[in-house]
Amino acid sequence: MKTLAIILFVSMYVCLIAFPKRRAVTALIVAAIYVATGILPVSQIGTAVDWNVLLMIFGTLLLVDYFIESKMPNLIAEKLMDLAPNVMWVTIFMSLFSGLISAFIDNVATLLMVAPVGLAICKKLKINPVPMIISIAVSSNLQGAATLVGDTTSIMLAAKEYANMDFNDFFWMDGRLGIFFAVELGALLTVPIMMFLFRKDKEPVEATEKTVVKDYVPTIMMVAHVVLLMAASFIPEKPEITNGMICLICSLIGMVWEYFKDHDAERIKRVVKSLDYDTVLLLTGLFMVIGGVKNVGLVNDLANLIVSVGGNNLFALFTIVVWGSVLISAFIDNIPYVATMLPILKSVTATLGVNPCLLYFGLLCGATLGGNITPVGASCNIAGVGMLRKEGYEVSFKDFTRIGIPFTLAAVIGAYVFLWVLWR
């Protein structure tokens, strides 16, 4: 059964690359085979699917159309264009902006809020939005490990049985700079990468038209997303779907307000009909496939392989944990992977008699950043590609990896060196 799971998993990724317009169908077919063959038992389907992520995407997308129609993204775009001398710097500012937000709220929610601004900028400048939206997506993934509230894996690491960290420990811990600065160093190193990748985009930018926003309710609900998601991150032992419900409820409140303001039922129907169901279905299929992979023990096998290759050499083990995590997280969701690796690393470091934080932080950085390598490596990437598809732009693996791989290498190398120098 394990062999069949591997064959199907590899075949799925080959098809995802070869048939980008059929990604959702491909993932769902493989997921159905996993269920039919028992690789993913029917009883585990409910737990395999990350309902929290799906609710966040579904909920936020309901409000995104209203947010775009309010013209607030256009206004923000104009302000950013006033600050940037050319197209290259607009892209860099947008990427850093999304990274900053994602350090404090979920990456997917960040993408869904910031990407409409990027699209508005590209429409004003009449340029291809693919590079900018990909940069926003990978930057949103980039800083998930920066704070306690940035990503689920950060919360897992901070648990009492592992690193036992509070919010401030991500900045300063045991008399040393924390993981926040390792992540920020990686983020800064992506700036010269973007300057090189977009070096030809030197067209001057100027916001000649001045947008007037008449409806601020969608913007208020978007801000409410951010504030409530940050507040909820400090609630201990909250339900797993808390973030998803926050996004959904904020969006529904916004839609109800808009209906009573205009009494336009047809507008609501258009919004619901235009939702990016393809992205939701693709994620559902991938969650089920990854659940099957975890069920047959492949994630455990990979984790044990990493540790066994590293042996008793701390530098070798640290190197393999970081770069092995990058590679594995490009194809496997980082949450089950990190959940598997944490207890293994705790045991190994206890045996070696070393501070486990070096390997914990290396694991978190590698697993968080690895998803940037492929367009299906992280939920945020899938959502970004889905938004581009809705605008009529198909994103190939080549398009994505052209930006994703350099981003990942720069960010991981920076964090890798920083952590080894300060925490070995």
CSV table of C-alpha atoms in Angstrom, one decimal:
chain,number,residue,atom,x,y,z
A,1,MET,CA,0.0,0.0,0.0
A,2,LYS,CA,2.9,2.4,0.8
A,3,THR,CA,4.3,1.7,-2.7
A,4,LEU,CA,1.0,2.5,-4.3
A,5,ALA,CA,0.7,5.7,-2.3
A,6,ILE,CA,4.1,6.9,-3.5
A,7,ILE,CA,3.3,6.0,-7.2
A,8,LEU,CA,0.0,7.9,-7.0
A,9,PHE,CA,1.6,10.8,-5.2
A,10,VAL,CA,4.4,11.2,-7.8
A,11,SER,CA,1.9,10.7,-10.7
A,12,MET,CA,-0.3,13.4,-9.2
A,13,TYR,CA,2.5,16.0,-9.2
A,14,VAL,CA,3.5,15.0,-12.7
A,15,CYS,CA,-0.1,15.7,-13.9
A,16,LEU,CA,-0.3,18.9,-11.9
A,17,ILE,CA,2.8,20.1,-13.9
A,18,ALA,CA,1.6,18.8,-17.2
A,19,PHE,CA,-2.0,19.8,-17.0
A,20,PRO,CA,-2.2,23.1,-15.1
A,21,LYS,CA,-5.8,23.7,-16.1
A,22,ARG,CA,-6.9,20.4,-14.6
A,23,ARG,CA,-5.2,20.6,-11.2
A,24,ALA,CA,-8.4,20.4,-9.1
A,25,VAL,CA,-9.6,17.4,-11.1
A,26,THR,CA,-6.2,15.7,-10.8
A,27,ALA,CA,-6.0,16.1,-7.1
A,28,LEU,CA,-9.6,15.0,-6.5
A,29,ILE,CA,-9.1,11.9,-8.7
A,30,VAL,CA,-6.0,10.8,-6.8
A,31,ALA,CA,-7.8,11.6,-3.5
A,32,ALA,CA,-10.7,9.4,-4.5
A,33,ILE,CA,-8.3,6.5,-5.4
A,34,TYR,CA,-6.6,7.0,-2.0
A,35,VAL,CA,-10.0,6.6,-0.3
A,36,ALA,CA,-11.1,3.6,-2.6
A,37,THR,CA,-7.9,1.7,-1.9
A,38,GLY,CA,-7.9,2.4,1.8
A,39,ILE,CA,-4.7,4.5,1.8
A,40,LEU,CA,-6.9,7.2,3.3
A,41,PRO,CA,-9.7,5.5,5.4
A,42,VAL,CA,-13.1,7.1,5.0
A,43,SER,CA,-13.1,7.8,8.8
A,44,GLN,CA,-10.1,10.0,8.4
A,45,ILE,CA,-11.3,12.3,5.6
A,46,GLY,CA,-12.8,14.8,8.0
A,47,THR,CA,-9.6,15.2,9.9
A,48,ALA,CA,-7.3,15.1,6.8
A,49,VAL,CA,-9.0,18.2,5.3
A,50,ASP,CA,-7.9,21.5,6.8
A,51,TRP,CA,-11.4,23.1,7.2
A,52,ASN,CA,-9.9,26.1,8.8
A,53,VAL,CA,-7.9,27.0,5.6
A,54,LEU,CA,-10.9,26.3,3.4
A,55,LEU,CA,-13.2,28.5,5.5
A,56,MET,CA,-10.7,31.3,5.4
A,57,ILE,CA,-10.4,31.2,1.7
A,58,PHE,CA,-14.1,30.8,1.1
A,59,GLY,CA,-15.0,33.5,3.6
A,60,THR,CA,-12.5,36.1,2.5
A,61,LEU,CA,-13.3,35.6,-1.2
A,62,LEU,CA,-16.9,36.5,-0.5
A,63,LEU,CA,-15.7,39.9,0.6
A,64,VAL,CA,-12.9,40.4,-1.9
A,65,ASP,CA,-15.2,41.3,-4.8
A,66,TYR,CA,-16.9,44.0,-2.6
A,67,PHE,CA,-13.4,45.2,-1.5
A,68,ILE,CA,-12.4,45.5,-5.2
A,69,GLU,CA,-15.6,47.2,-6.2
A,70,SER,CA,-15.2,49.7,-3.4
A,71,LYS,CA,-12.1,50.9,-5.2
A,72,MET,CA,-10.0,50.9,-2.0
A,73,PRO,CA,-7.4,48.6,-3.7
A,74,ASN,CA,-7.1,51.3,-6.4
A,75,LEU,CA,-6.6,54.0,-3.8
A,76,ILE,CA,-3.9,52.0,-1.9
A,77,ALA,CA,-2.3,51.2,-5.3
A,78,GLU,CA,-2.1,54.9,-6.1
A,79,LYS,CA,-0.4,55.7,-2.7
A,80,LEU,CA,2.2,52.9,-3.3
A,81,MET,CA,2.8,54.1,-6.8
A,82,ASP,CA,3.5,57.6,-5.5
A,83,LEU,CA,6.2,56.1,-3.3
A,84,ALA,CA,7.8,54.0,-6.0
A,85,PRO,CA,10.0,55.4,-8.8
A,86,ASN,CA,9.3,52.5,-11.2
A,87,VAL,CA,7.5,49.1,-11.6
A,88,MET,CA,10.3,47.1,-10.0
A,89,TRP,CA,10.0,49.0,-6.8
A,90,VAL,CA,6.3,48.8,-6.8
A,91,THR,CA,6.7,45.0,-6.8
A,92,ILE,CA,9.3,45.1,-4.1
A,93,PHE,CA,7.1,47.4,-1.9
A,94,MET,CA,4.1,45.1,-2.4
A,95,SER,CA,6.1,42.0,-1.5
A,96,LEU,CA,7.5,43.6,1.7
A,97,PHE,CA,4.1,44.9,2.6
A,98,SER,CA,2.5,41.4,2.4
A,99,GLY,CA,5.4,39.9,4.3
A,100,LEU,CA,5.0,42.3,7.1
A,101,ILE,CA,1.3,41.6,7.5
A,102,SER,CA,1.8,37.8,7.3
A,103,ALA,CA,4.1,37.9,10.3
A,104,PHE,CA,1.0,38.6,12.4
A,105,ILE,CA,-1.9,37.0,10.6
A,106,ASP,CA,-2.5,33.8,8.5
A,107,ASN,CA,-0.6,33.7,5.2
A,108,VAL,CA,-3.7,32.8,3.1
A,109,ALA,CA,-5.7,35.7,4.6
A,110,THR,CA,-2.8,38.0,3.9
A,111,LEU,CA,-2.6,37.0,0.3
A,112,LEU,CA,-6.4,37.4,-0.2
A,113,MET,CA,-6.2,40.9,1.2
A,114,VAL,CA,-3.1,42.2,-0.5
A,115,ALA,CA,-3.4,40.6,-3.9
A,116,PRO,CA,-6.3,42.8,-5.0
A,117,VAL,CA,-4.1,45.8,-4.5
A,118,GLY,CA,-1.4,44.2,-6.6
A,119,LEU,CA,-4.0,43.4,-9.3
A,120,ALA,CA,-5.2,47.0,-9.2
A,121,ILE,CA,-1.7,48.3,-9.7
A,122,CYS,CA,-1.1,46.0,-12.7
A,123,LYS,CA,-4.3,47.1,-14.3
A,124,LYS,CA,-3.4,50.8,-13.9
A,125,LEU,CA,0.0,50.2,-15.4
A,126,LYS,CA,-1.3,47.7,-18.0
A,127,ILE,CA,1.3,45.1,-17.1
A,128,ASN,CA,1.2,41.3,-16.6
A,129,PRO,CA,0.2,40.7,-12.9
A,130,VAL,CA,1.7,37.2,-12.7
A,131,PRO,CA,5.2,38.2,-11.4
A,132,MET,CA,3.8,40.6,-8.8
A,133,ILE,CA,1.1,38.2,-7.4
A,134,ILE,CA,3.6,35.4,-7.2
A,135,SER,CA,6.0,37.7,-5.3
A,136,ILE,CA,3.2,38.6,-2.9
A,137,ALA,CA,2.3,35.0,-2.4
A,138,VAL,CA,5.8,33.8,-1.6
A,139,SER,CA,6.4,36.8,0.6
A,140,SER,CA,3.3,36.0,2.5
A,141,ASN,CA,4.7,32.5,3.1
A,142,LEU,CA,8.1,33.9,3.9
A,143,GLN,CA,7.4,35.5,7.3
A,144,GLY,CA,5.0,32.9,8.8
A,145,ALA,CA,7.7,31.7,11.1
A,146,ALA,CA,8.6,35.2,12.3
A,147,THR,CA,6.2,35.4,15.3
A,148,LEU,CA,4.1,33.2,17.5
A,149,VAL,CA,1.0,34.2,15.6
A,150,GLY,CA,2.3,34.0,12.0
A,151,ASP,CA,1.7,30.4,11.3
A,152,THR,CA,0.3,27.2,12.8
A,153,THR,CA,3.7,25.6,12.8
A,154,SER,CA,5.0,28.5,15.0
A,155,ILE,CA,2.3,27.8,17.6
A,156,MET,CA,3.2,24.0,17.5
A,157,LEU,CA,6.9,24.9,18.1
A,158,ALA,CA,6.0,27.2,21.0
A,159,ALA,CA,4.1,24.5,22.9
A,160,LYS,CA,5.3,23.6,26.5
A,161,GLU,CA,6.5,20.2,25.5
A,162,TYR,CA,8.9,21.6,22.9
A,163,ALA,CA,10.4,25.2,22.9
A,164,ASN,CA,8.0,26.6,25.5
A,165,MET,CA,8.0,30.1,23.9
A,166,ASP,CA,5.8,33.1,24.4
A,167,PHE,CA,5.3,35.9,22.0
A,168,ASN,CA,8.4,37.9,23.1
A,169,ASP,CA,10.6,34.8,22.8
A,170,PHE,CA,10.4,34.9,19.0
A,171,PHE,CA,12.3,38.3,19.3
A,172,TRP,CA,14.7,37.7,22.2
A,173,MET,CA,15.3,34.4,23.9
A,174,ASP,CA,18.0,33.1,26.3
A,175,GLY,CA,20.0,36.3,25.8
A,176,ARG,CA,20.1,35.9,22.0
A,177,LEU,CA,18.2,37.3,19.1
A,178,GLY,CA,15.2,35.1,18.3
A,179,ILE,CA,13.9,33.4,15.2
A,180,PHE,CA,12.1,36.7,14.1
A,181,PHE,CA,15.5,38.2,13.1
A,182,ALA,CA,16.5,35.0,11.2
A,183,VAL,CA,13.3,35.3,9.1
A,184,GLU,CA,13.7,39.1,8.6
A,185,LEU,CA,17.3,38.6,7.4
A,186,GLY,CA,16.0,36.2,4.9
A,187,ALA,CA,13.3,38.6,3.9
A,188,LEU,CA,15.8,41.4,3.4
A,189,LEU,CA,17.9,39.1,1.2
A,190,THR,CA,15.0,38.7,-1.2
A,191,VAL,CA,15.2,42.4,-2.1
A,192,PRO,CA,18.3,42.1,-4.2
A,193,ILE,CA,16.8,38.9,-5.7
A,194,MET,CA,13.7,40.9,-6.7
A,195,MET,CA,15.9,43.7,-8.0
A,196,PHE,CA,17.6,41.2,-10.3
A,197,LEU,CA,14.5,39.3,-11.4
A,198,PHE,CA,12.6,42.5,-12.2
A,199,ARG,CA,15.6,44.6,-13.3
A,200,LYS,CA,14.0,45.2,-16.7
A,201,ASP,CA,10.8,46.7,-15.2
A,202,LYS,CA,12.1,50.2,-15.0
A,203,GLU,CA,9.1,51.9,-16.5
A,204,PRO,CA,8.2,55.0,-14.4
A,205,VAL,CA,5.0,54.9,-12.5
A,206,GLU,CA,2.6,57.7,-11.8
A,207,ALA,CA,-1.0,57.6,-10.5
A,208,THR,CA,-2.5,60.2,-12.8
A,209,GLU,CA,-6.1,59.3,-11.8
A,210,LYS,CA,-7.3,60.0,-8.3
A,211,THR,CA,-9.7,57.3,-7.0
A,212,VAL,CA,-12.6,58.3,-4.7
A,213,VAL,CA,-13.8,55.6,-2.3
A,214,LYS,CA,-17.4,56.0,-1.5
A,215,ASP,CA,-18.0,52.7,0.3
A,216,TYR,CA,-15.7,52.0,3.3
A,217,VAL,CA,-17.6,49.0,4.8
A,218,PRO,CA,-15.6,46.3,2.8
A,219,THR,CA,-12.4,47.9,3.9
A,220,ILE,CA,-13.6,48.1,7.5
A,221,MET,CA,-14.4,44.3,7.4
A,222,MET,CA,-11.0,43.6,5.9
A,223,VAL,CA,-9.3,45.5,8.8
A,224,ALA,CA,-11.6,43.6,11.2
A,225,HIS,CA,-10.2,40.4,9.7
A,226,VAL,CA,-6.7,41.5,10.7
A,227,VAL,CA,-7.5,42.7,14.2
A,228,LEU,CA,-9.7,39.7,15.0
A,229,LEU,CA,-7.2,37.1,13.6
A,230,MET,CA,-4.4,38.7,15.7
A,231,ALA,CA,-6.6,38.8,18.8
A,232,ALA,CA,-7.7,35.2,18.3
A,233,SER,CA,-4.1,34.0,18.1
A,234,PHE,CA,-3.6,34.7,21.8
A,235,ILE,CA,-6.6,32.6,22.9
A,236,PRO,CA,-5.3,29.4,24.4
A,237,GLU,CA,-6.8,26.1,23.2
A,238,LYS,CA,-9.2,27.7,20.7
A,239,PRO,CA,-11.2,25.6,18.2
A,240,GLU,CA,-9.2,24.7,15.1
A,241,ILE,CA,-11.6,26.5,12.8
A,242,THR,CA,-11.5,29.8,14.7
A,243,ASN,CA,-9.6,31.7,12.0
A,244,GLY,CA,-11.9,30.3,9.3
A,245,MET,CA,-15.0,31.3,11.2
A,246,ILE,CA,-13.7,34.8,11.8
A,247,CYS,CA,-13.1,35.3,8.0
A,248,LEU,CA,-16.5,33.8,7.2
A,249,ILE,CA,-18.5,35.9,9.7
A,250,CYS,CA,-16.7,39.1,8.8
A,251,SER,CA,-17.5,38.5,5.2
A,252,LEU,CA,-21.1,37.6,5.8
A,253,ILE,CA,-21.6,40.8,7.9
A,254,GLY,CA,-20.1,42.8,5.1
A,255,MET,CA,-22.4,41.1,2.5
A,256,VAL,CA,-25.5,41.7,4.7
A,257,TRP,CA,-24.6,45.4,5.1
A,258,GLU,CA,-24.1,45.8,1.3
A,259,TYR,CA,-27.5,44.1,0.7
A,260,PHE,CA,-29.4,46.4,3.0
A,261,LYS,CA,-27.6,49.4,1.6
A,262,ASP,CA,-28.4,48.6,-2.1
A,263,HIS,CA,-31.1,45.8,-1.9
A,264,ASP,CA,-29.3,44.2,-4.8
A,265,ALA,CA,-29.8,40.4,-4.5
A,266,GLU,CA,-28.4,39.9,-8.0
A,267,ARG,CA,-25.1,41.3,-6.9
A,268,ILE,CA,-24.9,38.7,-4.1
A,269,LYS,CA,-25.6,35.9,-6.6
A,270,ARG,CA,-22.8,37.2,-8.9
A,271,VAL,CA,-20.4,37.2,-6.0
A,272,VAL,CA,-21.2,33.7,-4.9
A,273,LYS,CA,-21.2,32.4,-8.5
A,274,SER,CA,-17.8,34.0,-9.3
A,275,LEU,CA,-16.1,32.4,-6.3
A,276,ASP,CA,-12.9,30.5,-7.1
A,277,TYR,CA,-14.3,27.1,-6.5
A,278,ASP,CA,-11.4,25.5,-8.5
A,279,THR,CA,-8.9,26.6,-5.8
A,280,VAL,CA,-11.1,25.3,-3.0
A,281,LEU,CA,-11.5,21.9,-4.7
A,282,LEU,CA,-7.8,21.7,-5.4
A,283,LEU,CA,-6.9,22.3,-1.8
A,284,THR,CA,-9.5,19.8,-0.7
A,285,GLY,CA,-8.0,17.1,-2.9
A,286,LEU,CA,-4.4,17.9,-1.8
A,287,PHE,CA,-5.4,17.8,1.9
A,288,MET,CA,-6.9,14.3,1.4
A,289,VAL,CA,-3.8,13.1,-0.5
A,290,ILE,CA,-1.4,14.4,2.1
A,291,GLY,CA,-3.6,12.8,4.8
A,292,GLY,CA,-3.2,9.5,3.0
A,293,VAL,CA,0.5,9.9,2.7
A,294,LYS,CA,0.7,10.6,6.5
A,295,ASN,CA,-1.6,7.6,7.2
A,296,VAL,CA,0.7,5.1,5.5
A,297,GLY,CA,3.7,6.4,7.4
A,298,LEU,CA,5.6,8.2,4.6
A,299,VAL,CA,6.0,11.4,6.6
A,300,ASN,CA,7.4,9.4,9.5
A,301,ASP,CA,9.8,7.6,7.2
A,302,LEU,CA,11.1,10.9,5.8
A,303,ALA,CA,11.5,12.4,9.2
A,304,ASN,CA,13.4,9.3,10.5
A,305,LEU,CA,15.6,9.3,7.3
A,306,ILE,CA,16.6,12.9,7.9
A,307,VAL,CA,17.6,12.2,11.5
A,308,SER,CA,19.5,9.0,10.7
A,309,VAL,CA,21.5,10.6,7.9
A,310,GLY,CA,22.6,13.5,10.3
A,311,GLY,CA,23.9,11.1,12.9
A,312,ASN,CA,25.7,12.6,15.9
A,313,ASN,CA,27.2,15.5,14.0
A,314,LEU,CA,25.3,18.6,15.1
A,315,PHE,CA,26.2,20.7,12.0
A,316,ALA,CA,25.3,17.8,9.6
A,317,LEU,CA,22.1,17.2,11.5
A,318,PHE,CA,21.2,21.0,11.4
A,319,THR,CA,22.0,21.2,7.7
A,320,ILE,CA,19.9,18.2,6.8
A,321,VAL,CA,17.0,19.3,9.0
A,322,VAL,CA,16.9,22.7,7.3
A,323,TRP,CA,17.4,21.7,3.7
A,324,GLY,CA,15.6,18.4,4.0
A,325,SER,CA,12.6,20.3,5.4
A,326,VAL,CA,12.8,22.8,2.5
A,327,LEU,CA,12.6,19.9,0.0
A,328,ILE,CA,9.9,17.9,1.7
A,329,SER,CA,7.7,21.0,2.3
A,330,ALA,CA,7.7,21.8,-1.4
A,331,PHE,CA,5.4,18.8,-1.8
A,332,ILE,CA,4.0,17.9,1.6
A,333,ASP,CA,2.0,20.2,3.8
A,334,ASN,CA,4.3,21.5,6.5
A,335,ILE,CA,1.9,21.0,9.4
A,336,PRO,CA,1.9,17.2,9.6
A,337,TYR,CA,5.6,17.2,8.8
A,338,VAL,CA,6.5,19.6,11.6
A,339,ALA,CA,4.1,17.7,14.0
A,340,THR,CA,6.1,14.5,13.2
A,341,MET,CA,9.6,16.1,13.4
A,342,LEU,CA,9.2,18.0,16.7
A,343,PRO,CA,9.1,14.9,19.0
A,344,ILE,CA,11.9,13.2,17.0
A,345,LEU,CA,14.2,16.2,17.3
A,346,LYS,CA,13.4,16.6,21.0
A,347,SER,CA,14.5,13.0,21.6
A,348,VAL,CA,17.6,13.3,19.4
A,349,THR,CA,18.8,16.6,21.0
A,350,ALA,CA,18.2,15.1,24.5
A,351,THR,CA,20.4,12.1,23.5
A,352,LEU,CA,23.1,14.4,22.1
A,353,GLY,CA,22.8,16.7,25.2
A,354,VAL,CA,22.5,19.9,23.1
A,355,ASN,CA,20.1,22.9,23.1
A,356,PRO,CA,17.1,21.8,20.9
A,357,CYS,CA,16.3,25.3,19.8
A,358,LEU,CA,18.9,25.3,17.0
A,359,LEU,CA,17.2,22.3,15.3
A,360,TYR,CA,13.7,23.5,16.2
A,361,PHE,CA,14.3,26.9,14.6
A,362,GLY,CA,16.0,25.3,11.6
A,363,LEU,CA,13.0,22.9,11.2
A,364,LEU,CA,10.5,25.8,11.4
A,365,CYS,CA,12.4,28.0,8.8
A,366,GLY,CA,13.0,25.1,6.4
A,367,ALA,CA,9.4,23.8,6.6
A,368,THR,CA,7.8,27.3,6.3
A,369,LEU,CA,10.0,28.5,3.4
A,370,GLY,CA,10.0,25.2,1.4
A,371,GLY,CA,6.4,25.7,0.3
A,372,ASN,CA,7.6,28.6,-1.9
A,373,ILE,CA,9.3,26.3,-4.4
A,374,THR,CA,6.2,25.1,-6.2
A,375,PRO,CA,2.7,26.6,-6.9
A,376,VAL,CA,1.1,23.8,-5.0
A,377,GLY,CA,3.6,23.8,-2.1
A,378,ALA,CA,1.5,26.0,0.1
A,379,SER,CA,-2.2,27.0,0.4
A,380,CYS,CA,-1.2,30.6,-0.1
A,381,ASN,CA,0.4,29.8,-3.5
A,382,ILE,CA,-2.6,27.9,-4.6
A,383,ALA,CA,-4.9,30.9,-3.7
A,384,GLY,CA,-2.6,33.3,-5.5
A,385,VAL,CA,-2.6,31.1,-8.7
A,386,GLY,CA,-6.4,30.8,-8.4
A,387,MET,CA,-6.8,34.6,-8.3
A,388,LEU,CA,-4.6,34.9,-11.4
A,389,ARG,CA,-6.6,32.2,-13.2
A,390,LYS,CA,-9.8,34.1,-12.4
A,391,GLU,CA,-8.2,37.2,-14.1
A,392,GLY,CA,-7.4,35.1,-17.2
A,393,TYR,CA,-3.7,34.3,-16.5
A,394,GLU,CA,-2.5,30.7,-16.3
A,395,VAL,CA,0.6,30.1,-14.2
A,396,SER,CA,2.9,27.3,-15.1
A,397,PHE,CA,5.3,25.6,-12.8
A,398,LYS,CA,8.1,27.3,-14.7
A,399,ASP,CA,6.5,30.8,-14.1
A,400,PHE,CA,6.2,30.1,-10.4
A,401,THR,CA,9.6,28.5,-9.8
A,402,ARG,CA,11.4,31.3,-11.6
A,403,ILE,CA,10.5,33.5,-8.7
A,404,GLY,CA,9.8,30.9,-5.9
A,405,ILE,CA,13.2,29.1,-6.0
A,406,PRO,CA,15.4,32.2,-5.8
A,407,PHE,CA,13.2,33.6,-3.1
A,408,THR,CA,13.5,30.4,-1.1
A,409,LEU,CA,17.3,30.0,-1.5
A,410,ALA,CA,18.0,33.6,-0.5
A,411,ALA,CA,15.6,33.4,2.6
A,412,VAL,CA,16.8,30.0,3.7
A,413,ILE,CA,20.5,30.7,3.3
A,414,GLY,CA,20.1,33.9,5.4
A,415,ALA,CA,18.2,32.1,8.2
A,416,TYR,CA,20.5,29.1,8.0
A,417,VAL,CA,23.7,31.1,8.6
A,418,PHE,CA,22.0,33.4,11.2
A,419,LEU,CA,20.8,30.4,13.3
A,420,TRP,CA,24.0,28.5,13.1
A,421,VAL,CA,26.1,31.5,14.2
A,422,LEU,CA,23.9,32.6,17.1
A,423,TRP,CA,22.4,29.3,18.3
A,424,ARG,CA,24.9,26.5,17.8
